[in-house]
Coordinates of C-alpha atoms in Angstrom, one line a residue:
X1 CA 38.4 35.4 9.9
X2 CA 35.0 36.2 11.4
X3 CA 33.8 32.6 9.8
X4 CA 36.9 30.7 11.3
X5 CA 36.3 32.3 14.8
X6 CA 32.7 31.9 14.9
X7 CA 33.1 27.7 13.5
X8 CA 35.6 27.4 16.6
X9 CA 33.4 29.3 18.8
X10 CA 30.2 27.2 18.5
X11 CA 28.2 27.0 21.5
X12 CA 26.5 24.3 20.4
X13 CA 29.9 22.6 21.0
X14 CA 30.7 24.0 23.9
X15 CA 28.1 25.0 25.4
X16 CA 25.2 22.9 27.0
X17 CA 21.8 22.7 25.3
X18 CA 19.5 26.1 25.7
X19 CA 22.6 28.2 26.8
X20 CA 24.0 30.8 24.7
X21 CA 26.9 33.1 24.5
X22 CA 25.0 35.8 24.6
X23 CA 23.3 34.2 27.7
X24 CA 27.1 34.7 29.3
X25 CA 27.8 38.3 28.0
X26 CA 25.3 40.2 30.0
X27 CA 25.4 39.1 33.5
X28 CA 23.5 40.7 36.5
X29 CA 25.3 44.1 37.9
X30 CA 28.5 42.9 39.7
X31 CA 28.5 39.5 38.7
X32 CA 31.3 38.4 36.6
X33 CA 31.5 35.2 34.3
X34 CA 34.2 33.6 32.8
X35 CA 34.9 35.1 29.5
X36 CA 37.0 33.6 26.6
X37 CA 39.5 37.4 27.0
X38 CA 40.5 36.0 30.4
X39 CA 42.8 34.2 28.6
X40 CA 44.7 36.5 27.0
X41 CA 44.9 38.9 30.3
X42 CA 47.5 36.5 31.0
X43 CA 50.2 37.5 28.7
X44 CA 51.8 40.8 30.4
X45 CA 51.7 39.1 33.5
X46 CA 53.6 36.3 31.6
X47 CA 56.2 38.7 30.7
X48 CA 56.0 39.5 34.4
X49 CA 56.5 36.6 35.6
X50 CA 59.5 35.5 33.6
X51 CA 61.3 38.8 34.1
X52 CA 60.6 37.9 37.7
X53 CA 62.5 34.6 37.4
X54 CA 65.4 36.1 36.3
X55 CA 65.7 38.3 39.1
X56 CA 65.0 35.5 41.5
X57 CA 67.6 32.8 39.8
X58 CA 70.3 35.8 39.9
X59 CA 69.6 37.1 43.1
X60 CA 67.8 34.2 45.6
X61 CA 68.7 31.1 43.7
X62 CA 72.2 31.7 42.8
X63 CA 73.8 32.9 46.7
X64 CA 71.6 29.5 48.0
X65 CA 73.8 27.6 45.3
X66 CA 76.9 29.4 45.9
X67 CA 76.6 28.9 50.0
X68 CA 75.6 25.1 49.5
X69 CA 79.4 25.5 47.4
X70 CA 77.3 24.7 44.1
X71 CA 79.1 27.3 42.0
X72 CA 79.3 28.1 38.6
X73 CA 81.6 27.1 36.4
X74 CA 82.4 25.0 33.1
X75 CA 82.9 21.0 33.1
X76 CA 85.4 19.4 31.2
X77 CA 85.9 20.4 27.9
X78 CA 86.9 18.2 25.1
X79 CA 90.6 18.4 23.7
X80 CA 90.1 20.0 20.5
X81 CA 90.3 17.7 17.7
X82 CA 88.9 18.7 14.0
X83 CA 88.2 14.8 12.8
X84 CA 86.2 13.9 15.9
X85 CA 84.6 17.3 16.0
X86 CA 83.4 16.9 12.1
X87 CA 82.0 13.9 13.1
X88 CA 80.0 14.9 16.2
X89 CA 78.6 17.9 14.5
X90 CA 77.7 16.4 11.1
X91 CA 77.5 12.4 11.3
X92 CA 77.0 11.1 14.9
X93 CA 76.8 12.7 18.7
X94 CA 77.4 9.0 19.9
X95 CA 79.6 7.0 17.2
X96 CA 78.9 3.1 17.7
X97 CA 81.1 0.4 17.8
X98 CA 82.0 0.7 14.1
X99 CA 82.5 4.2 13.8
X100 CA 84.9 3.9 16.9
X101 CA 87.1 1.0 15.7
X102 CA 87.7 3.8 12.5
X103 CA 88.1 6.9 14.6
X104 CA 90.5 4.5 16.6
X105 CA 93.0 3.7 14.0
X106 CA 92.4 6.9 12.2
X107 CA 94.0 9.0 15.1
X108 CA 96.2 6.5 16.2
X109 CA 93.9 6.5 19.6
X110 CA 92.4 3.7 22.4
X111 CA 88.7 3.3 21.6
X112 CA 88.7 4.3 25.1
X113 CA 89.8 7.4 24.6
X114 CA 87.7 8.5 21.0
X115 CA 84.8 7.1 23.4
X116 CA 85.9 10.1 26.2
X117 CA 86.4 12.3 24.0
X118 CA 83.2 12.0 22.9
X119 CA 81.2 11.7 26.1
X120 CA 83.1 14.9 27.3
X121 CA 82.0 16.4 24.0
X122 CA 78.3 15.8 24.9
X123 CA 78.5 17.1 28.4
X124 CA 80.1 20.0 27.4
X125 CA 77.0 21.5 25.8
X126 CA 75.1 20.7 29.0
X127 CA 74.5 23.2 31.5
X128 CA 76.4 23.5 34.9
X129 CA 74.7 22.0 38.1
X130 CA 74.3 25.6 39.2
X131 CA 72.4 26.8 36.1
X132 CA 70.0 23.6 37.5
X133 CA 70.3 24.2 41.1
X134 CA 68.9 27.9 40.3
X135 CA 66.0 26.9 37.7
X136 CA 64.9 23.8 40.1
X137 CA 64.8 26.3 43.1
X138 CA 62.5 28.7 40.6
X139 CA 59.8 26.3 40.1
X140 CA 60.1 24.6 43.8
X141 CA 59.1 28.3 45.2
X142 CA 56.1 28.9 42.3
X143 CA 54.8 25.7 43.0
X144 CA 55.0 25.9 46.9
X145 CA 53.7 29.6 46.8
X146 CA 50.4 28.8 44.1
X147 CA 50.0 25.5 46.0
X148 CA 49.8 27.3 49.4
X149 CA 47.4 30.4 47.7
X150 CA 45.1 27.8 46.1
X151 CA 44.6 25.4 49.5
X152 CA 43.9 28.4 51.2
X153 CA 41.5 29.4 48.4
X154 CA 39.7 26.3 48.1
X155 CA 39.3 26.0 52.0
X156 CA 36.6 28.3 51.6
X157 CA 34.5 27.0 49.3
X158 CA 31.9 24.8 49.8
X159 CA 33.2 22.7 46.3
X160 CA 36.0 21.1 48.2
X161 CA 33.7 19.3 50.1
X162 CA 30.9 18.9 48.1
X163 CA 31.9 18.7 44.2
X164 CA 28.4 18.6 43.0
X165 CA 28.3 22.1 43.7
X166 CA 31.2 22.6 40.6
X167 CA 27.8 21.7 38.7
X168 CA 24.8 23.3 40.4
X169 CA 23.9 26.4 37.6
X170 CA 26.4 25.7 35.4
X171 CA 27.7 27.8 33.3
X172 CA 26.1 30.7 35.3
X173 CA 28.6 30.6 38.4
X174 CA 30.3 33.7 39.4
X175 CA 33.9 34.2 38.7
X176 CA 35.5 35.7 42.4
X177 CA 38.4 37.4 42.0
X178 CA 40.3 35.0 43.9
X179 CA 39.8 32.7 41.6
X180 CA 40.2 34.5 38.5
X181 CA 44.1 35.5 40.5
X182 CA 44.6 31.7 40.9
X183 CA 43.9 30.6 37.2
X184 CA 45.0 33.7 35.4
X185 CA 48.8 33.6 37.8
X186 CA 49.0 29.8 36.9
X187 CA 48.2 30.2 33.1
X188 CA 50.5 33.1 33.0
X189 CA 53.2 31.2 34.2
X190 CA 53.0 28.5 32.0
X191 CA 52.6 31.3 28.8
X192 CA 56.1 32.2 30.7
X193 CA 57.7 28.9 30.0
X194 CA 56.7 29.2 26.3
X195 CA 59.2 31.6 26.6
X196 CA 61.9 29.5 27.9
X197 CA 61.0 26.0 27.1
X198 CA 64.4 25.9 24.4
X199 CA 66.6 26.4 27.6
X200 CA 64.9 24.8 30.6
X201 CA 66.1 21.9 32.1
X202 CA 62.8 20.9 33.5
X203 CA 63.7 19.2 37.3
X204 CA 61.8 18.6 40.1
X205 CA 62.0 19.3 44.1
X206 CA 64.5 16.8 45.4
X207 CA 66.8 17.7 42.2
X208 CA 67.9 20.4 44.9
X209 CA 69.0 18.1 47.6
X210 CA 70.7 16.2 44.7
X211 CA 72.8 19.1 43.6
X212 CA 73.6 19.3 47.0
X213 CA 75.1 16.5 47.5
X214 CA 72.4 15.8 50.8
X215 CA 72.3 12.2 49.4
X216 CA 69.7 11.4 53.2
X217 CA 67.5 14.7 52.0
X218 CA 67.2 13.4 48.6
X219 CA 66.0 10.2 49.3
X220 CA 63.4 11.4 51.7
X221 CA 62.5 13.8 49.6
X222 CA 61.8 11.4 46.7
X223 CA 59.7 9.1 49.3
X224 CA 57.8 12.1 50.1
X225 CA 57.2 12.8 46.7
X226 CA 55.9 9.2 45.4
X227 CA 53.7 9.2 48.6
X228 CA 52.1 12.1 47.3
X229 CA 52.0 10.9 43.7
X230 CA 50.7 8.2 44.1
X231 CA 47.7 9.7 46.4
X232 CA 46.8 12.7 44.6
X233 CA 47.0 10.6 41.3
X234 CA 45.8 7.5 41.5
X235 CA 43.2 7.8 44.8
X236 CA 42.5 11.6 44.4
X237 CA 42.2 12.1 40.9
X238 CA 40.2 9.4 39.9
X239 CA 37.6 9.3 42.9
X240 CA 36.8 12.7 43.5
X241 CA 37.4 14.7 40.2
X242 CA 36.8 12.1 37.2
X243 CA 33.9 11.0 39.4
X244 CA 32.4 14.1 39.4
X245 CA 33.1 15.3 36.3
X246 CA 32.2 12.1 34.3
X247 CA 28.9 11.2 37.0
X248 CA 28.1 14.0 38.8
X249 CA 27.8 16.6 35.8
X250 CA 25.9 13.8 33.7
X251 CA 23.2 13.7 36.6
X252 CA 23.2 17.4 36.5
X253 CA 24.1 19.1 33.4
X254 CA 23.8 15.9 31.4
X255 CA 26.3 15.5 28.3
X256 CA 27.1 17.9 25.7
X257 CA 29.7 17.6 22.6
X258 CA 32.5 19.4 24.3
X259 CA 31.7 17.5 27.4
X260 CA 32.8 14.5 26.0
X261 CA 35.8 15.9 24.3
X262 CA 36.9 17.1 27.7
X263 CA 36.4 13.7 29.6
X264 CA 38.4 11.4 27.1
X265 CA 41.2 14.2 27.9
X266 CA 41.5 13.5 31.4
X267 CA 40.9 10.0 30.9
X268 CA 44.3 9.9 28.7
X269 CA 46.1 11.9 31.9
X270 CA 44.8 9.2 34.1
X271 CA 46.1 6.5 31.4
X272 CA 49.5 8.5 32.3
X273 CA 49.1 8.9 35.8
X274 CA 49.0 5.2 35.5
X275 CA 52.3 4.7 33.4
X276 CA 54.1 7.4 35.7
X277 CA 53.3 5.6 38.7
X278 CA 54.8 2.7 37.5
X279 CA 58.1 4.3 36.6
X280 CA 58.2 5.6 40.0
X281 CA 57.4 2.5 41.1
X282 CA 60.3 1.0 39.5
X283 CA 62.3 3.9 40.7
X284 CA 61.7 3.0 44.2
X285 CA 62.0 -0.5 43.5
X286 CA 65.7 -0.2 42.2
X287 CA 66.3 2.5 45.1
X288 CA 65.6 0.2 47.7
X289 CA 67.3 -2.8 46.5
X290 CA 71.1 -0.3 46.0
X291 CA 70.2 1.7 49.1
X292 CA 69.8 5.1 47.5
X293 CA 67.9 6.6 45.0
X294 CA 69.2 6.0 41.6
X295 CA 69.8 8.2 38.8
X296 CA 66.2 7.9 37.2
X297 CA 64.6 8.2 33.6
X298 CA 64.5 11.7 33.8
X299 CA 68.2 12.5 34.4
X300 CA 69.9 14.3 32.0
X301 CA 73.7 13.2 33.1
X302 CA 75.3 10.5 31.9
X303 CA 76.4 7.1 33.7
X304 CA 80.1 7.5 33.0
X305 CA 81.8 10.2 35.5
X306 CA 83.2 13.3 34.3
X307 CA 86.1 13.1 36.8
X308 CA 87.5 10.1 35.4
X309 CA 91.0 10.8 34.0
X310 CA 91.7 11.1 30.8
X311 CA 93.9 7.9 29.9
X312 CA 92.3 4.7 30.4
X313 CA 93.4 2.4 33.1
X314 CA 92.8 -1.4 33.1
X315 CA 92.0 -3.1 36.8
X316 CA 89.7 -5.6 38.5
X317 CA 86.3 -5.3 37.5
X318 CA 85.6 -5.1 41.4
X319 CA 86.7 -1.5 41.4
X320 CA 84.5 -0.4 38.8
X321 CA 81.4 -0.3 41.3
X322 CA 80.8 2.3 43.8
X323 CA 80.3 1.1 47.6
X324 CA 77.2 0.5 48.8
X325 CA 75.8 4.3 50.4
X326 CA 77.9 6.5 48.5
X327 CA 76.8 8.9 45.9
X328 CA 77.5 8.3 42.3
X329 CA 80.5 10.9 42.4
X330 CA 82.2 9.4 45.1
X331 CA 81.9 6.0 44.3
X332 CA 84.1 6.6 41.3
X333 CA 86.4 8.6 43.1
X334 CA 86.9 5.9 45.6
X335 CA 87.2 3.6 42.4
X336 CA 89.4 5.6 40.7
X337 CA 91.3 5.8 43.9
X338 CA 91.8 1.7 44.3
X339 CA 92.7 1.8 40.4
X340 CA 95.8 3.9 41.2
X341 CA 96.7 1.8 44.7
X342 CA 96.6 -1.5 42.4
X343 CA 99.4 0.0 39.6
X344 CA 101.6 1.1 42.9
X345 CA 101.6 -2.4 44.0
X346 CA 102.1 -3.4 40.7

């Protein structure tokens, strides 16, 4: 073990030439570096954190839900049915157009319905928009809260303007203790989602509006967002921090093995800054030419409605589409509502 730790541990790696751990280990009297056991100070306040999240979803999150009349409860459930269940547990979740046509005649059903059935099926194991509203809500108030600590942090020192002093004496620079709250808080909250990764749902700030139903919010909210994404990613990012770490700390520190190890890295999160900002892009593309913001990639509901009845009605293709400037809920509803307008006149 003591081999394995001290081949991971190589300074020569990760260290730059003529500096030593032991160099690190006995600073000046109250001077602090950054030590390798920060990391692991983390964990009890990862357990911290999470049991914190609990008590804010159950008591913050979940009366804001509750008085925007997002409350908790179960969607549609599928009609029991032991052949269709067999096959969505053992064979296929979504049954293509052969396995429908033998579902079909095997039950004696529309392929209409066997394809209900089965959509209702997959959103049944979903969770609720409240479970969402409450999780989104979570991260939107860690986020804000670090955000706001670390601007206010970084204010102050003299690396925000100048970020050739995140090089000057390196590694010897001090490690204040607000910045050793700012790091150890954030990593600890990300050891916190290793803890809930299996369950999260993983959604962003305007999810909320979009729970809400504020359909005006949401949209501004997602223009707000890609303003700032695109900014912070493609002007910020690559001008001020992969200039000075791949430019400024070659001038001054000069390149080391784990210096280029750590430089293809944020190149590859560039190379995805890149590929994100073009799925925004088309995002805001498709947003602008409906009106609204459209359900995008990351959505985890499915196109078809779960208020749709269940029996399958027939109509003009017309009344399939929702009006321009409605949400995707009341679209169908209005839909739905033409569908059963045209059989009275029929």
């Amino acid at each position: 073990m003591a081999a394995l730790s001290a081949w991971f541990w190589n300074e020569r790696f990760w260290l730059p030439h003529n500096v030593t751990w032991a160099d690190l280990a006995d600073p000046a009297p109250g001077v602090e570096y950054p030590k390798a056991g920060h990391l692991f100070s983390a964990l009890p306040l990862a357990l911290g954190i999470f049991a914190l999240r609990i008590l804010f979803e159950r008591c913050v999150a979940s009366p804001c839900a509750r008085s925007l009349l997002i409350h908790p409860g179960v969607g549609r459930r599928a009609h029991s049915n032991a052949v269709l269940e067999k096959v969505f547990t053992s064979i296929t979740k979504s049954p293509d157009s052969r396995h429908l046509d033998g579902l079909s005649k095997q039950l004696d059903w529309e392929v209409r319905k066997v394809q209900r059935w089965f959509r209702n099926r997959r959103n049944q194991d979903k969770p609720s928009t409240h479970t969402k509203f409450c999780e989104s809500m979570w991260r939107f108030t860690f986020y804000l809260c670090i955000f706001t600590y670390g601007f206010r942090f970084l204010w102050q020192t003299p690396w925000m303007w100048d970020t050739r002093h995140c090089w000057y004496g390196y590694p010897y620079q001090v490690m204040t203790p607000g910045l050793y709250y700012y790091y150890v808080t954030e990593l600890a909250f990300y050891w916190s989602l290793m803890f809930s990764q299996f369950t999260d749902i993983k959604r962003k700030l305007a999810k909320l509006a979009n729970y809400a139903k504020y359909q005006r919010l949401c949209d501004f909210l997602f223009i707000v967002f890609s303003v700032a994404f695109f900014i912070t990613r493609l002007v910020i990012y690559p001008i001020w921090v992969l200039n000075s770490t791949m430019f400024e700390s070659w001038a001054i520190v000069g390149p080391y093995p784990s210096w280029w190890l750590f430089n293809f890295l944020l190149l590859v999160l560039q190379v995805l800054h890149i590929i994100w900002s073009y799925l925004i892009a088309r995002i805001a593309v498709k947003a602008v030419l409906r009106g609204k913001v459209c359900n995008d990639v990351r959505s985890d509901i499915e196109s078809s409605s779960e208020n749709e009845p269940d029996t399958p009605t027939e109509g003009p293709k017309a009344f399939s589409h929702s009006p321009k400037g409605e949400n995707g809920t009341n679209g169908h509803c209005a839909a739905a509502k033409a569908r059963v307008q045209n059989h009275s006149s029929w």
